[in-house]
Amino acid sequence: MSESASAEQSRFVLQTVGFDARFPNTNQTRNCFQNYTDYFRCITAKGEDFAPCKQFKKAYHSLCPNEWIAKWDEQRENGTFPASLEP
Amino acid sequence: MALFISNFNSIFNDAAEPWQLGFQDTAAPGFTGLVTLHNTIGFYLIVISFAVFWVIFSIAYYYNSNNHPIALKYLTHGTVIELIWTISPAFILIAIAFPSFRLLYLMDEVISPTLTIKVVGHQWYWSYEYSDFVTDQGESIDFDSYMIPESDLELGQFRLLDVDNKLIIPVDCHIRLIVTGADVIHSYAVPSLGLKLDCVPGRLNQVSFLAERPGTFYGQCSEICGVWHGFMPIVVEAVSSPDFLVWIDSASQ
């Protein structure tokens, strides 16, 4: 059962963001925030379809609580996001 | 060792039991290390305690004022014994510090994780987010985990420990937990997996662990977080990776 099930599971891959030497400590708050801002800087510079930007998006989705992402998205829309998103 | 024991069809102790004094059975290398360190230090602690108490009682017995009326005049100073009982405890402390720091830094290491799960503590429940995957609607997989109230318990479930939605993890995979709090400080603790990490609002803490065997592991919130602090238990269910993919598939629909 499990073999056939795993075969049809191919749309899910057990993979996540790796270790980041900039954030070696238990505190990962900055890791999440950095990837979030990097993503929006990246798409401002290169456009939303630029494939390497996707890595930042994957990373911040894996690291940031959904509530935080929602709050920051809202702040970006209102122009109150507390960091520059210019590349 | 765990596999050796399981050949005898024994049941692992993965939940707290009434009046429990010892550890629960280990399911993760980190916790095995903790138990070994505890037992090793405990052995030397007993040896040292016996030595110290033997010296104290024998001095009090042999050199009291009845047996030795003038001992107080001569037993006032001894440079050699002072040096011995100052330097040898220092070496003992160093001998304890080395394995203990080694274990601390080993457990801090996040070794190429397979899966990141976000854990958010709320007053008074846990919520889990599996954002490495997205649902068919393009949203992340997340759910809340509430304690099952006593009136809804089914036969075989643990009172104050079982929850409606367990945290499902694949066995033998390095898993990274990102924990935080939504309102006040909580603490995410699962003894069998060697987990205990504060969930601080506005901060993300990470911890890595690996479940060595399939099973259901129970824990409780370990930071006083309000009136229902005792009623937000944690249940982690480790399953094989193919089964995990089946579950994540069903959870994403």
Short mmCIF file of C-alpha atoms in Angstrom, two decimals:
data_model
loop_
_atom_site.label_atom_id
_atom_site.label_comp_id
_atom_site.label_asym_id
_atom_site.label_seq_id
_atom_site.Cartn_x
_atom_site.Cartn_y
_atom_site.Cartn_z
CA MET A 1 0.00 0.00 0.00
CA SER A 2 2.68 2.39 1.04
CA GLU A 3 4.70 1.90 -2.16
CA SER A 4 1.87 2.75 -4.51
CA ALA A 5 0.87 5.59 -2.22
CA SER A 6 4.35 7.09 -2.20
CA ALA A 7 4.53 6.74 -5.99
CA GLU A 8 1.43 8.86 -6.46
CA GLN A 9 2.74 11.31 -3.86
CA SER A 10 5.34 12.68 -6.21
CA ARG A 11 3.84 16.18 -6.01
CA PHE A 12 5.16 16.45 -2.45
CA VAL A 13 8.90 16.36 -1.84
CA LEU A 14 10.35 16.18 1.65
CA GLN A 15 12.58 19.19 1.31
CA THR A 16 13.08 22.39 3.25
CA VAL A 17 15.43 25.35 3.53
CA GLY A 18 18.87 24.29 4.64
CA PHE A 19 21.21 25.59 7.29
CA ASP A 20 22.15 29.25 6.84
CA ALA A 21 25.57 30.19 8.23
CA ARG A 22 24.36 33.77 8.81
CA PHE A 23 21.94 32.46 11.43
CA PRO A 24 23.68 29.67 13.35
CA ASN A 25 21.87 30.31 16.64
CA THR A 26 18.61 29.17 18.15
CA ASN A 27 17.14 32.60 17.39
CA GLN A 28 15.85 32.45 13.82
CA THR A 29 13.77 35.64 13.85
CA ARG A 30 16.17 37.50 11.61
CA ASN A 31 16.46 34.52 9.24
CA CYS A 32 12.73 34.75 8.54
CA PHE A 33 12.71 38.54 8.20
CA GLN A 34 15.79 38.61 5.98
CA ASN A 35 14.32 36.07 3.56
CA TYR A 36 11.03 37.99 3.47
CA THR A 37 12.68 41.31 2.59
CA ASP A 38 15.13 39.62 0.22
CA TYR A 39 12.25 38.12 -1.73
CA PHE A 40 10.53 41.45 -2.30
CA ARG A 41 13.82 43.16 -3.09
CA CYS A 42 14.55 40.38 -5.54
CA ILE A 43 11.26 40.68 -7.41
CA THR A 44 11.51 44.47 -7.49
CA ALA A 45 14.88 44.11 -9.17
CA LYS A 46 14.32 41.10 -11.40
CA GLY A 47 10.58 40.65 -11.74
CA GLU A 48 8.23 38.12 -10.23
CA ASP A 49 9.07 35.38 -12.74
CA PHE A 50 12.78 35.40 -12.01
CA ALA A 51 13.35 31.83 -10.82
CA PRO A 52 16.13 32.43 -8.24
CA CYS A 53 13.74 34.70 -6.28
CA LYS A 54 11.55 31.66 -5.58
CA GLN A 55 14.14 30.34 -3.16
CA PHE A 56 13.57 33.34 -0.88
CA LYS A 57 9.83 32.80 -1.04
CA LYS A 58 10.19 29.12 -0.13
CA ALA A 59 12.50 30.08 2.73
CA TYR A 60 10.29 32.71 4.29
CA HIS A 61 7.22 30.52 3.93
CA SER A 62 9.05 27.72 5.75
CA LEU A 63 10.42 29.95 8.49
CA CYS A 64 7.89 32.72 9.17
CA PRO A 65 4.62 32.07 10.99
CA ASN A 66 1.68 32.66 8.64
CA GLU A 67 0.39 35.35 10.97
CA TRP A 68 3.61 37.33 10.57
CA ILE A 69 3.54 36.99 6.78
CA ALA A 70 -0.06 38.22 6.69
CA LYS A 71 0.83 41.19 8.89
CA TRP A 72 3.86 42.15 6.79
CA ASP A 73 1.90 41.76 3.55
CA GLU A 74 -0.65 44.17 4.94
CA GLN A 75 2.08 46.61 5.99
CA ARG A 76 3.60 46.48 2.52
CA GLU A 77 0.24 47.32 0.97
CA ASN A 78 -0.19 50.26 3.34
CA GLY A 79 3.38 51.38 2.80
CA THR A 80 4.18 50.99 6.49
CA PHE A 81 6.59 48.06 6.21
CA PRO A 82 9.52 48.92 8.50
CA ALA A 83 12.32 48.17 6.04
CA SER A 84 13.32 49.29 2.59
CA LEU A 85 12.30 46.90 -0.16
CA GLU A 86 14.27 48.73 -2.82
CA PRO A 87 17.02 46.56 -4.29
CA MET B 1 19.07 -0.79 22.54
CA ALA B 2 15.54 0.36 21.77
CA LEU B 3 15.28 -2.22 19.01
CA PHE B 4 16.66 -4.93 21.30
CA ILE B 5 14.02 -4.19 23.91
CA SER B 6 11.22 -4.05 21.36
CA ASN B 7 12.02 -7.66 20.38
CA PHE B 8 10.39 -8.64 23.67
CA ASN B 9 7.15 -6.88 22.70
CA SER B 10 7.47 -4.38 25.48
CA ILE B 11 5.58 -1.11 25.44
CA PHE B 12 7.49 2.15 25.46
CA ASN B 13 6.73 4.72 28.09
CA ASP B 14 6.04 7.79 25.98
CA ALA B 15 3.65 9.64 28.26
CA ALA B 16 3.84 10.94 31.80
CA GLU B 17 2.40 8.54 34.37
CA PRO B 18 1.12 9.27 37.89
CA TRP B 19 3.89 9.71 40.45
CA GLN B 20 6.55 9.07 37.87
CA LEU B 21 10.09 9.70 39.14
CA GLY B 22 12.29 8.49 36.30
CA PHE B 23 12.58 9.40 32.65
CA GLN B 24 10.27 8.39 29.87
CA ASP B 25 11.68 6.03 27.25
CA THR B 26 13.87 7.70 24.72
CA ALA B 27 12.88 8.09 21.09
CA ALA B 28 15.53 10.55 19.92
CA PRO B 29 19.36 10.61 20.02
CA GLY B 30 19.32 13.92 21.88
CA PHE B 31 17.27 12.50 24.72
CA THR B 32 19.44 9.38 24.87
CA GLY B 33 22.39 11.72 25.37
CA LEU B 34 20.58 13.61 28.12
CA VAL B 35 19.68 10.43 29.99
CA THR B 36 23.22 9.05 29.67
CA LEU B 37 24.72 12.33 30.94
CA HIS B 38 22.26 12.38 33.84
CA ASN B 39 23.03 8.77 34.78
CA THR B 40 26.80 9.18 34.50
CA ILE B 41 26.87 12.34 36.60
CA GLY B 42 24.38 10.74 39.01
CA PHE B 43 26.75 7.81 39.60
CA TYR B 44 29.69 10.06 40.53
CA LEU B 45 27.35 12.26 42.56
CA ILE B 46 26.46 9.27 44.73
CA VAL B 47 30.11 8.25 45.11
CA ILE B 48 31.12 11.79 46.09
CA SER B 49 28.15 12.18 48.47
CA PHE B 50 29.12 8.98 50.29
CA ALA B 51 32.73 10.12 50.59
CA VAL B 52 31.79 13.58 51.89
CA PHE B 53 29.18 12.36 54.36
CA TRP B 54 31.53 9.61 55.58
CA VAL B 55 34.19 12.25 56.34
CA ILE B 56 31.66 14.58 58.03
CA PHE B 57 30.16 11.88 60.23
CA SER B 58 33.47 10.31 61.15
CA ILE B 59 34.90 13.67 62.19
CA ALA B 60 31.78 14.47 64.21
CA TYR B 61 31.91 11.01 65.80
CA TYR B 62 35.62 10.61 66.57
CA TYR B 63 36.51 14.17 67.42
CA ASN B 64 33.55 15.29 69.52
CA SER B 65 34.24 16.95 72.88
CA ASN B 66 33.65 13.72 74.85
CA ASN B 67 36.09 11.57 72.87
CA HIS B 68 38.60 14.28 72.22
CA PRO B 69 38.44 17.14 74.73
CA ILE B 70 41.42 19.00 73.28
CA ALA B 71 40.92 18.33 69.55
CA LEU B 72 39.68 21.88 69.06
CA LYS B 73 43.11 23.16 70.03
CA TYR B 74 44.93 21.25 67.24
CA LEU B 75 42.35 20.60 64.47
CA THR B 76 42.27 24.20 63.32
CA HIS B 77 44.38 24.32 60.20
CA GLY B 78 45.85 22.03 57.53
CA THR B 79 47.26 23.39 54.30
CA VAL B 80 47.43 20.02 52.54
CA ILE B 81 43.80 19.09 53.17
CA GLU B 82 42.69 22.60 52.17
CA LEU B 83 44.49 22.23 48.86
CA ILE B 84 43.03 18.78 48.26
CA TRP B 85 39.44 19.74 48.91
CA THR B 86 39.70 22.91 46.85
CA ILE B 87 41.50 21.60 43.78
CA SER B 88 39.84 18.18 43.44
CA PRO B 89 36.26 19.60 43.27
CA ALA B 90 37.50 22.03 40.61
CA PHE B 91 38.68 19.10 38.51
CA ILE B 92 35.42 17.28 39.09
CA LEU B 93 33.49 20.33 37.85
CA ILE B 94 35.67 20.48 34.74
CA ALA B 95 35.11 16.77 34.17
CA ILE B 96 31.34 17.40 34.31
CA ALA B 97 31.51 20.52 32.10
CA PHE B 98 33.17 18.84 29.12
CA PRO B 99 30.59 16.14 28.31
CA SER B 100 27.80 18.54 29.24
CA PHE B 101 28.92 21.29 26.83
CA ARG B 102 29.58 18.70 24.15
CA LEU B 103 25.99 17.49 24.44
CA LEU B 104 24.63 21.04 24.58
CA TYR B 105 26.31 22.04 21.33
CA LEU B 106 25.45 18.75 19.64
CA MET B 107 21.78 19.29 20.43
CA ASP B 108 21.93 22.90 19.21
CA GLU B 109 23.14 21.79 15.82
CA VAL B 110 20.56 21.85 13.05
CA ILE B 111 21.72 19.12 10.69
CA SER B 112 20.36 19.50 7.13
CA PRO B 113 16.69 19.24 8.03
CA THR B 114 14.20 17.35 5.86
CA LEU B 115 11.18 19.20 7.12
CA THR B 116 10.44 22.48 8.86
CA ILE B 117 7.39 22.69 11.07
CA LYS B 118 6.26 25.91 12.70
CA VAL B 119 4.76 25.62 16.14
CA VAL B 120 2.78 28.51 17.57
CA GLY B 121 1.64 28.54 21.18
CA HIS B 122 -1.70 30.19 21.87
CA GLN B 123 -3.76 30.68 25.00
CA TRP B 124 -4.51 27.75 25.27
CA TYR B 125 -3.77 25.47 22.37
CA TRP B 126 -1.00 24.77 19.91
CA SER B 127 -1.12 25.37 16.20
CA TYR B 128 1.13 23.75 13.63
CA GLU B 129 2.09 24.99 10.18
CA TYR B 130 3.64 22.77 7.52
CA SER B 131 4.62 25.48 5.07
CA ASP B 132 7.12 23.41 3.08
CA PHE B 133 4.02 22.13 1.30
CA VAL B 134 1.06 23.96 -0.16
CA THR B 135 -2.51 22.76 -0.47
CA ASP B 136 -4.42 22.42 -3.74
CA GLN B 137 -5.73 25.94 -3.12
CA GLY B 138 -2.15 27.20 -2.80
CA GLU B 139 -2.36 27.72 0.93
CA SER B 140 -0.06 26.36 3.59
CA ILE B 141 -1.11 23.36 5.63
CA ASP B 142 -1.92 24.41 9.17
CA PHE B 143 -4.17 23.25 11.95
CA ASP B 144 -4.89 23.77 15.63
CA SER B 145 -4.37 21.16 18.30
CA TYR B 146 -6.75 21.24 21.25
CA MET B 147 -6.91 18.97 24.27
CA ILE B 148 -9.76 16.46 24.21
CA PRO B 149 -12.08 17.40 27.11
CA GLU B 150 -12.71 14.73 29.71
CA SER B 151 -16.33 14.26 28.61
CA ASP B 152 -15.26 13.37 25.05
CA LEU B 153 -12.52 10.90 25.95
CA GLU B 154 -12.67 7.49 24.35
CA LEU B 155 -11.38 4.29 25.91
CA GLY B 156 -7.58 4.22 25.82
CA GLN B 157 -7.10 7.95 25.49
CA PHE B 158 -5.15 9.84 28.10
CA ARG B 159 -6.97 12.35 30.29
CA LEU B 160 -5.44 15.85 29.99
CA LEU B 161 -2.91 14.53 27.46
CA ASP B 162 -4.68 13.57 24.24
CA VAL B 163 -5.44 16.11 21.55
CA ASP B 164 -7.75 16.27 18.55
CA ASN B 165 -5.05 16.97 15.93
CA LYS B 166 -1.63 15.47 16.52
CA LEU B 167 1.62 16.75 15.13
CA ILE B 168 2.55 14.13 12.52
CA ILE B 169 6.23 13.69 11.69
CA PRO B 170 8.19 11.22 9.55
CA VAL B 171 10.44 8.84 11.47
CA ASP B 172 14.26 8.89 10.98
CA CYS B 173 14.20 12.39 9.46
CA HIS B 174 15.92 15.45 10.85
CA ILE B 175 13.09 17.82 11.66
CA ARG B 176 13.44 21.50 12.39
CA LEU B 177 10.86 23.10 14.62
CA ILE B 178 10.41 26.85 14.53
CA VAL B 179 8.55 27.79 17.69
CA THR B 180 6.98 31.05 18.72
CA GLY B 181 4.16 32.34 20.87
CA ALA B 182 1.14 34.29 19.71
CA ASP B 183 0.21 35.95 23.00
CA VAL B 184 2.34 35.04 26.03
CA ILE B 185 5.38 32.83 26.55
CA HIS B 186 4.67 29.12 26.24
CA SER B 187 7.15 26.27 26.21
CA TYR B 188 7.07 23.36 23.80
CA ALA B 189 8.17 20.20 25.62
CA VAL B 190 8.13 16.53 24.64
CA PRO B 191 10.29 14.47 27.04
CA SER B 192 10.70 11.34 24.87
CA LEU B 193 12.10 13.43 22.03
CA GLY B 194 14.26 15.56 24.31
CA LEU B 195 12.43 18.76 23.36
CA LYS B 196 11.90 21.77 25.56
CA LEU B 197 11.99 25.19 24.00
CA ASP B 198 10.40 28.47 24.99
CA CYS B 199 7.86 29.96 22.59
CA VAL B 200 8.43 33.69 22.89
CA PRO B 201 6.09 36.14 21.13
CA GLY B 202 7.95 38.11 18.48
CA ARG B 203 10.86 35.71 18.39
CA LEU B 204 11.46 32.49 16.46
CA ASN B 205 13.38 29.74 18.20
CA GLN B 206 14.57 26.70 16.35
CA VAL B 207 15.31 23.20 17.53
CA SER B 208 16.23 20.07 15.64
CA PHE B 209 15.32 16.50 16.51
CA LEU B 210 14.99 13.06 15.01
CA ALA B 211 12.47 10.40 15.98
CA GLU B 212 14.16 7.01 16.00
CA ARG B 213 11.03 4.88 16.12
CA PRO B 214 7.37 5.23 15.22
CA GLY B 215 5.19 6.06 18.17
CA THR B 216 3.02 8.63 19.87
CA PHE B 217 4.87 10.96 22.19
CA TYR B 218 3.19 13.12 24.79
CA GLY B 219 4.24 16.41 26.32
CA GLN B 220 2.80 19.46 27.99
CA CYS B 221 3.21 23.21 27.90
CA SER B 222 6.09 23.95 30.25
CA GLU B 223 5.85 27.67 30.87
CA ILE B 224 3.04 29.06 33.02
CA CYS B 225 0.88 30.78 30.41
CA GLY B 226 -2.43 31.45 32.07
CA VAL B 227 -5.35 29.70 33.72
CA TRP B 228 -5.49 26.80 31.24
CA HIS B 229 -1.74 26.29 31.11
CA GLY B 230 -2.26 22.70 32.25
CA PHE B 231 -4.78 21.99 29.51
CA MET B 232 -2.75 22.49 26.34
CA PRO B 233 -0.92 19.17 25.93
CA ILE B 234 1.30 18.22 23.01
CA VAL B 235 1.04 14.98 21.05
CA VAL B 236 3.62 14.06 18.42
CA GLU B 237 3.01 11.02 16.25
CA ALA B 238 5.99 9.63 14.36
CA VAL B 239 5.12 7.57 11.29
CA SER B 240 7.14 6.14 8.40
CA SER B 241 7.97 8.60 5.63
CA PRO B 242 5.63 6.98 3.03
CA ASP B 243 2.82 7.15 5.58
CA PHE B 244 3.74 10.74 6.30
CA LEU B 245 3.38 11.59 2.61
CA VAL B 246 -0.01 9.89 2.56
CA TRP B 247 -1.03 11.99 5.55
CA ILE B 248 0.29 15.26 4.13
CA ASP B 249 -1.59 14.46 0.94
CA SER B 250 -4.86 13.96 2.81
CA ALA B 251 -4.22 17.04 4.94
CA SER B 252 -3.69 19.16 1.85
CA GLN B 253 -7.12 18.41 0.36
#
